[in-house]
Amino acid sequence: MRWVQKDILLSLAVTLGLAGFPYPTVGHSAAAQTANAPQDLTENREVDRAFTYNLGATGLRGWIYSKPTTHFDGLQGRTTAASRQILITHVGAGSPAEGTIRVDDVILGAGGQLFTFDARKSMALAIQEAEKEVNQGRMKLTLWRAGTVAEATIRLAVLGHYADTAPYECEKSNRIFAAACAVLETEPLPENWCGAVSGLALLAAGNPDTLPRVQKFARTIGPTTLKLELRDGMVIWDWAYKNLFLSEYFMITGDQEVLHAIREYTVSLAKGQGLYGTFGHGIAPPTADGTLHGSIPPYGPVNAAGLVGNVAIVIGSKCGVSDPEIEPAIARASKFFGYFVDKGSIPYGEHEPWPFHENNGKNAMAAMLFAMQENRPAETQFFSKMVTASYRNRECGHTGQGFSYLWGALGANTGGPAAVAAFFKEAAWHFDLVRRCDGSFTYDGGEQYGAGKTDDNTYYGKSSYYGLSPTASYVLTYALPLKKLCITGRNAKQSNWLSQKDISSAILSGRFDSDCKQREPAELVTAFSDWSPIVRGWAAEELARRPEAKEMVPQLIALAESADPHVCQGACEALGAIKAPNALPALTRLLAHQDRWLRFKAAKALKEMGAEARPSIPDILKAVVQTAEPIQPINWADPVQLTHGQLAAALFQGSLTGNLKAIDPGLLYPAIRVVSENADGMARATLRNYFENHLSANDVQALGQEILAAVKTPSPADRMFANEIRMGGFKALAKYHFKEGIEAGVTLAKTQGGHGSERRTGEIMKELVGYGTAARAVLPELKELIVQFNRQCKNREFPDDCNQMRITSIEDAIQSIEAATTQPNLRSITFTQSTTGQLP
């Protein structure tokens, strides 16, 4: 290669028509750039080289500038969008790049052009171009090395180009698939849920030579002696994926040896499902009297596990497993997850919808849940359309993006081959960037998104605790045309497939977050009627940023109460973002609208308005009470009353809180009561700060029954937030020395487990010590609590170090209470007949 001096680069940029190249000139100090601009890697290579990206089949890994944030920025996780250079951090031995590219080289461009947009995506597109037959695998790169610049060429394998129907009827897809299968067949099959994923991929590949190995694995994880216990613990991941694998294996082979295990997993999952059709990391264990389907215990629902658990129940029933628990379990799950149709993406737990087209594969899982059932086309089509639109939203997820890659294409495929082909076409650059020259695939991605903490030999599939294989995930994607499994399209119902019109609109909706920047205000209003709830939200947000927005408030108010519910919802979102005080009457009227999701959008708008909503506080308080519903029976039209969560947050967590002191208790107290009785732990949690810091002794006396009930009885839904109101209520009782707080504190302490319980236990003990000698009555219970916590630790229900913190805080409290010589003046709650919280 011929190297040139780096000061020639500016003239090179001009020659290539890139005078707008974002680096001032290569060689200028990084300090001269704007604070948020990427650094010039030819001048400053001080980066965290632990976080890198795979660069396709080149054999290279590199550091690429990524926007320094851990939260969504409105660009769906496209965090390398501003990058224009790639710092090479690894060159694989025996790879195409060995001998040509070196560590510390900086790639500036490809194909004779400097990168003019996202360097990572540009690299992927250059790989695709080189792999075409016409280019014979030649990939030309513009490199900087030690102050000079040159063009270098590496030779990749010739794979051809993706067909418009890829991965269907596509020779390049077939070649990639074959190479990945060869790698997969050499990988281990760990006897956990990750091994089950690899087993599914082997089944999907359809190679008869692997069946003996798959059979041995199936009989190992599905023995005829399997006996599952309905107890708490992180069992759902194993039960769900193992049953999914065993069921698919049984339907292919008819191997009766595993049918007993399929029954055990299917029935146990059905029995362990929570009352809302969800699961946590574990089940909802039976109560002391043997009752099933209670609340998911803390940590609470985890839909990434629970959705697969529900899919596993459905597919187990397809294997002929029958039990009285199965059909109701499928119905509960379908009602809960079906609630999110036309609202947004499946959330982490029992929360409001996630405001993007996908949430780490959970929409894809939901599409699979409904596609496997009979006659659920509306739900299947909504979620498959959301997945099809999510091609830009694959690289974000709690704990990383692995489930997005595992389930994404499978979910789009429930909408038919044309839907997954459209999704694949938009995401293909990513597929080619994470594919390596040996045919394997990498996992690049951290928490929430960004580069993976990886090198050439350790990536998610080899270094993770569980051993999930990224190659297996992508084999499932490329195996879709074979339709060997239910999850890859076997016996798929064409009635679920999306029309070409639906597919086209999904692709357009997927890029609306950037397209909306060029839309006129009237076009943004038109987008309020889009099929996608995500687009409607983006349109509202963008409109609120425009200078014309305030002038459009009268029009938006009229639209908020118009006939089209989608338009009404978009108008509400826009009014909330604009913070238009003259919209308050319309928004408060909508809080009682028959369309419950429109109620939610109006409530959220009022929350977003903050202090501007002050004149509407009385109306908001009345609406909270008038629209309250009992926890049981569950109203599946609004299972956890999300509207109340928004209103409660507006009242008790925002800028309106300080104004509540002046409100008539006849309005305030009933609202507090119904929020404290809401099914949703997140809604109840909004009261914690208000209970701790804003209630007087008289307030606590008036609300004492409800406060005490809130402390003693956790919320049935969203249990991960259940401790918030409980801690706030207990501290309110302790603050004014209500004697009932002593026993309530012990009751609260007995239920402390999981995240943060060591901290909460210490807080509880501190408050109990404040009761002085009055707390001596519960000393035996505190001593028993030590025994309980040690037993939990012995059973590995809690980490040793955290448990010791709990024990130490209890022991210190016992010592202080025993040494106490005084006690404060105690108050007592006056108990009356239970209130309903309803206004006349």
Coordinates of N, CA and C in Angstrom, one line a residue, residues 115-244:
F115 N -15.9 8.2 5.1 CA -17.2 8.0 5.7 C -17.9 9.3 5.9
T116 N -19.1 9.4 5.4 CA -19.9 10.6 5.5 C -21.1 10.5 6.4
F117 N -21.3 9.3 6.9 CA -22.3 9.1 8.0 C -21.8 8.0 8.9
D118 N -22.6 7.5 9.7 CA -22.3 6.5 10.7 C -21.2 5.5 10.2
A119 N -20.0 5.6 10.8 CA -18.9 4.8 10.4 C -19.2 3.3 10.5
R120 N -19.9 2.9 11.6 CA -20.2 1.5 11.8 C -21.1 1.0 10.7
K121 N -22.2 1.7 10.4 CA -23.1 1.3 9.4 C -22.4 1.3 8.0
S122 N -21.6 2.4 7.8 CA -20.9 2.5 6.5 C -20.0 1.3 6.3
M123 N -19.3 0.8 7.4 CA -18.5 -0.3 7.3 C -19.3 -1.6 6.9
A124 N -20.4 -1.7 7.5 CA -21.3 -2.9 7.1 C -21.7 -2.8 5.7
L125 N -22.0 -1.7 5.2 CA -22.4 -1.6 3.8 C -21.3 -1.8 2.8
A126 N -20.1 -1.4 3.3 CA -18.9 -1.7 2.5 C -18.6 -3.2 2.4
I127 N -18.9 -3.9 3.5 CA -18.7 -5.4 3.5 C -19.7 -6.0 2.6
Q128 N -20.9 -5.6 2.6 CA -21.9 -6.1 1.7 C -21.5 -5.9 0.3
E129 N -21.0 -4.7 0.0 CA -20.6 -4.4 -1.4 C -19.4 -5.3 -1.8
A130 N -18.5 -5.5 -0.9 CA -17.3 -6.3 -1.3 C -17.7 -7.8 -1.5
E131 N -18.7 -8.3 -0.8 CA -19.0 -9.7 -0.9 C -19.8 -10.1 -2.1
K132 N -20.2 -9.1 -2.9 CA -20.9 -9.3 -4.2 C -20.0 -10.0 -5.2
E133 N -20.5 -10.9 -6.0 CA -19.7 -11.6 -7.0 C -18.9 -10.6 -7.9
V134 N -19.5 -9.5 -8.3 CA -18.8 -8.6 -9.2 C -17.6 -8.0 -8.6
N135 N -17.5 -7.9 -7.3 CA -16.3 -7.3 -6.6 C -15.4 -8.3 -6.1
Q136 N -15.7 -9.6 -6.3 CA -14.8 -10.7 -6.0 C -14.2 -10.7 -4.5
G137 N -15.0 -10.1 -3.6 CA -14.5 -10.1 -2.2 C -13.6 -9.0 -1.9
R138 N -13.2 -8.1 -2.9 CA -12.2 -7.1 -2.6 C -12.9 -5.9 -1.8
M139 N -12.3 -5.6 -0.7 CA -12.8 -4.5 0.2 C -11.6 -3.5 0.3
K140 N -11.8 -2.3 -0.3 CA -10.8 -1.3 -0.2 C -11.1 -0.3 1.0
L141 N -10.1 -0.1 1.8 CA -10.3 0.7 3.0 C -9.3 1.9 3.0
T142 N -9.7 3.1 3.4 CA -8.8 4.2 3.6 C -8.3 4.2 5.0
L143 N -7.0 4.1 5.2 CA -6.4 3.9 6.5 C -5.5 5.0 6.9
W144 N -5.5 5.4 8.2 CA -4.5 6.3 8.7 C -3.6 5.4 9.6
R145 N -2.3 5.6 9.5 CA -1.4 4.8 10.3 C -0.2 5.7 10.6
A146 N 0.0 6.0 11.9 CA 1.2 6.7 12.4 C 1.5 8.0 11.5
G147 N 0.5 8.7 11.2 CA 0.7 10.0 10.5 C 0.5 10.0 9.0
T148 N 0.4 8.8 8.4 CA 0.2 8.8 7.0 C -1.1 8.0 6.6
V149 N -1.5 8.2 5.4 CA -2.8 7.7 4.9 C -2.5 6.9 3.6
A150 N -3.3 5.7 3.5 CA -3.1 4.9 2.3 C -4.4 4.2 2.1
E151 N -4.5 3.6 0.9 CA -5.6 2.7 0.5 C -5.1 1.3 0.7
A152 N -5.9 0.5 1.5 CA -5.5 -0.9 1.7 C -6.7 -1.8 1.2
T153 N -6.3 -3.0 0.7 CA -7.4 -3.9 0.2 C -7.3 -5.2 1.0
I154 N -8.4 -5.7 1.5 CA -8.5 -7.0 2.0 C -9.5 -7.8 1.2
R155 N -9.3 -9.2 1.3 CA -10.2 -10.0 0.5 C -11.1 -10.9 1.4
L156 N -12.4 -10.7 1.2 CA -13.4 -11.4 1.9 C -14.0 -12.5 1.0
A157 N -14.6 -13.5 1.7 CA -15.3 -14.5 0.9 C -16.4 -13.9 0.1
V158 N -16.6 -14.5 -1.1 CA -17.7 -14.0 -2.0 C -19.0 -14.7 -1.6
L159 N -20.0 -14.0 -1.2 CA -21.3 -14.5 -0.8 C -22.4 -14.1 -1.6
G160 N -22.2 -13.1 -2.5 CA -23.3 -12.6 -3.3 C -24.0 -11.5 -2.6
H161 N -25.2 -11.2 -3.0 CA -26.0 -10.1 -2.4 C -27.3 -10.7 -1.9
Y162 N -27.9 -9.9 -1.0 CA -29.2 -10.3 -0.5 C -30.3 -10.1 -1.5
A163 N -31.1 -11.2 -1.6 CA -32.3 -11.0 -2.5 C -33.3 -10.1 -1.8
D164 N -34.2 -9.6 -2.5 CA -35.3 -8.7 -1.9 C -36.1 -9.5 -0.9
T165 N -36.1 -10.9 -1.1 CA -37.0 -11.7 -0.3 C -36.2 -12.3 0.9
A166 N -34.9 -12.0 1.1 CA -34.1 -12.5 2.1 C -34.8 -12.4 3.5
P167 N -34.6 -13.4 4.3 CA -33.8 -14.6 4.1 C -34.4 -15.7 3.2
Y168 N -35.6 -15.5 2.7 CA -36.2 -16.5 1.8 C -35.6 -16.3 0.4
E169 N -35.5 -17.5 -0.3 CA -35.1 -17.5 -1.7 C -33.9 -16.6 -1.9
C170 N -32.8 -16.8 -1.1 CA -31.7 -16.0 -1.1 C -30.4 -16.8 -1.0
E171 N -29.6 -16.8 -2.0 CA -28.3 -17.6 -2.0 C -27.4 -17.1 -1.0
K172 N -27.2 -15.8 -0.8 CA -26.3 -15.3 0.2 C -26.8 -15.7 1.6
S173 N -28.0 -15.7 1.9 CA -28.6 -16.1 3.2 C -28.3 -17.6 3.4
N174 N -28.4 -18.4 2.3 CA -28.1 -19.8 2.4 C -26.7 -20.1 2.8
R175 N -25.8 -19.3 2.2 CA -24.4 -19.5 2.4 C -24.0 -19.1 3.9
I176 N -24.6 -18.0 4.3 CA -24.3 -17.6 5.7 C -24.9 -18.6 6.7
F177 N -26.1 -19.1 6.4 CA -26.7 -20.1 7.2 C -25.9 -21.4 7.3
A178 N -25.4 -21.9 6.2 CA -24.6 -23.1 6.2 C -23.4 -22.9 7.1
A179 N -22.7 -21.8 6.9 CA -21.5 -21.6 7.7 C -21.8 -21.4 9.2
A180 N -22.9 -20.8 9.5 CA -23.2 -20.6 10.9 C -23.6 -21.9 11.5
C181 N -24.3 -22.8 10.8 CA -24.7 -24.1 11.3 C -23.5 -24.9 11.6
A182 N -22.5 -24.8 10.7 CA -21.2 -25.6 10.9 C -20.6 -25.2 12.3
V183 N -20.6 -23.9 12.6 CA -20.1 -23.5 13.8 C -21.0 -23.9 15.0
L184 N -22.3 -23.8 14.8 CA -23.2 -24.1 15.9 C -23.0 -25.6 16.3
E185 N -22.8 -26.5 15.3 CA -22.7 -27.9 15.6 C -21.5 -28.2 16.4
T186 N -20.5 -27.3 16.5 CA -19.3 -27.6 17.3 C -19.4 -27.0 18.7
E187 N -20.5 -26.2 18.9 CA -20.6 -25.5 20.2 C -21.2 -26.4 21.3
P188 N -21.0 -26.1 22.6 CA -21.6 -27.0 23.6 C -23.1 -26.7 23.7
L189 N -23.7 -27.7 24.4 CA -25.1 -27.6 24.7 C -25.3 -27.6 26.3
P190 N -25.1 -26.4 26.9 CA -25.2 -26.4 28.3 C -26.6 -26.8 28.8
E191 N -26.7 -27.5 29.9 CA -28.0 -28.0 30.3 C -28.8 -27.0 31.1
N192 N -29.0 -25.8 30.4 CA -29.8 -24.8 31.0 C -30.6 -24.2 29.8
W193 N -31.3 -23.0 30.1 CA -32.1 -22.5 29.1 C -31.4 -22.0 27.8
C194 N -30.1 -21.6 28.0 CA -29.3 -21.2 26.9 C -29.0 -22.4 26.0
G195 N -28.8 -23.6 26.6 CA -28.6 -24.8 25.8 C -29.9 -25.1 25.0
A196 N -31.0 -24.8 25.6 CA -32.3 -25.0 24.9 C -32.4 -24.2 23.7
V197 N -31.9 -22.9 23.8 CA -31.9 -22.1 22.6 C -31.0 -22.7 21.5
S198 N -29.9 -23.2 21.8 CA -29.0 -23.8 20.9 C -29.7 -25.1 20.3
G199 N -30.4 -25.8 21.2 CA -31.1 -27.0 20.7 C -32.2 -26.6 19.7
L200 N -32.9 -25.5 20.0 CA -33.9 -25.0 19.0 C -33.2 -24.7 17.7
A201 N -32.1 -24.0 17.7 CA -31.4 -23.7 16.5 C -31.0 -24.9 15.7
L202 N -30.5 -25.9 16.4 CA -30.1 -27.2 15.7 C -31.3 -27.8 15.1
L203 N -32.5 -27.8 15.8 CA -33.7 -28.4 15.2 C -34.1 -27.6 14.0
A204 N -34.0 -26.3 14.1 CA -34.5 -25.4 13.0 C -33.6 -25.6 11.7
A205 N -32.3 -25.9 12.0 CA -31.4 -26.1 10.8 C -31.8 -27.4 10.0
G206 N -32.4 -28.4 10.7 CA -32.9 -29.5 10.0 C -31.8 -30.5 9.5
N207 N -30.6 -30.5 10.1 CA -29.6 -31.5 9.7 C -29.8 -32.8 10.4
P208 N -30.2 -33.9 9.7 CA -30.5 -35.2 10.4 C -29.3 -35.7 11.1
D209 N -28.1 -35.3 10.8 CA -26.9 -35.8 11.4 C -26.8 -35.3 12.9
T210 N -27.4 -34.2 13.2 CA -27.4 -33.7 14.6 C -28.4 -34.3 15.5
L211 N -29.4 -35.1 14.9 CA -30.5 -35.6 15.7 C -30.1 -36.4 16.9
P212 N -29.1 -37.4 16.7 CA -28.7 -38.1 17.9 C -28.2 -37.3 19.1
R213 N -27.5 -36.2 18.8 CA -27.0 -35.3 19.8 C -28.2 -34.6 20.4
V214 N -29.1 -34.1 19.6 CA -30.2 -33.4 20.0 C -31.1 -34.3 20.9
Q215 N -31.3 -35.5 20.5 CA -32.1 -36.5 21.3 C -31.5 -36.7 22.6
K216 N -30.2 -36.9 22.7 CA -29.5 -37.0 24.0 C -29.7 -35.8 24.9
F217 N -29.6 -34.7 24.3 CA -29.8 -33.4 25.1 C -31.3 -33.3 25.6
A218 N -32.2 -33.6 24.7 CA -33.6 -33.6 25.0 C -33.9 -34.5 26.2
R219 N -33.4 -35.7 26.1 CA -33.7 -36.7 27.2 C -33.0 -36.3 28.5
T220 N -31.9 -35.6 28.4 CA -31.2 -35.2 29.6 C -31.9 -34.1 30.3
I221 N -32.5 -33.1 29.6 CA -33.2 -32.0 30.3 C -34.7 -32.3 30.5
G222 N -35.1 -33.4 29.8 CA -36.5 -33.8 30.0 C -36.6 -35.2 30.3
P223 N -36.1 -35.6 31.5 CA -36.1 -37.0 31.9 C -37.5 -37.5 32.3
T224 N -37.7 -38.8 32.2 CA -39.0 -39.3 32.5 C -39.3 -39.2 34.0
T225 N -38.3 -38.9 34.8 CA -38.4 -38.8 36.3 C -38.6 -37.4 36.7
L226 N -38.7 -36.4 35.8 CA -38.7 -35.0 36.2 C -39.9 -34.7 37.1
K227 N -39.7 -34.0 38.2 CA -40.7 -33.6 39.1 C -40.4 -32.2 39.5
L228 N -41.2 -31.2 39.1 CA -41.0 -29.8 39.4 C -41.8 -29.4 40.6
E229 N -41.2 -28.5 41.4 CA -41.9 -28.0 42.6 C -42.4 -26.6 42.3
L230 N -43.5 -26.3 42.8 CA -44.1 -24.9 42.7 C -43.5 -24.1 43.9
R231 N -42.3 -23.6 43.7 CA -41.7 -22.8 44.8 C -41.0 -21.6 44.1
D232 N -40.8 -20.6 45.0 CA -40.1 -19.4 44.5 C -38.7 -19.7 44.1
G233 N -38.2 -18.9 43.2 CA -36.8 -19.1 42.7 C -36.8 -18.7 41.2
M234 N -35.6 -18.5 40.7 CA -35.4 -18.1 39.3 C -35.6 -19.3 38.3
V235 N -36.8 -19.8 38.2 CA -37.0 -21.0 37.5 C -37.6 -20.8 36.1
I236 N -38.2 -19.6 35.9 CA -39.0 -19.4 34.6 C -38.1 -19.5 33.4
W237 N -36.9 -18.9 33.4 CA -36.0 -19.0 32.3 C -35.8 -20.4 31.8
D238 N -35.5 -21.3 32.8 CA -35.2 -22.7 32.5 C -36.5 -23.4 32.0
W239 N -37.6 -23.2 32.8 CA -38.8 -23.9 32.4 C -39.3 -23.5 31.1
A240 N -39.3 -22.2 30.8 CA -39.9 -21.7 29.6 C -39.1 -22.2 28.3
Y241 N -37.8 -21.9 28.3 CA -37.0 -22.3 27.1 C -36.9 -23.8 27.0
K242 N -36.7 -24.5 28.1 CA -36.6 -26.0 28.0 C -37.9 -26.6 27.4
N243 N -39.1 -26.1 27.9 CA -40.3 -26.6 27.4 C -40.5 -26.2 25.9
L244 N -40.1 -25.0 25.6 CA -40.2 -24.6 24.2 C -39.4 -25.6 23.3

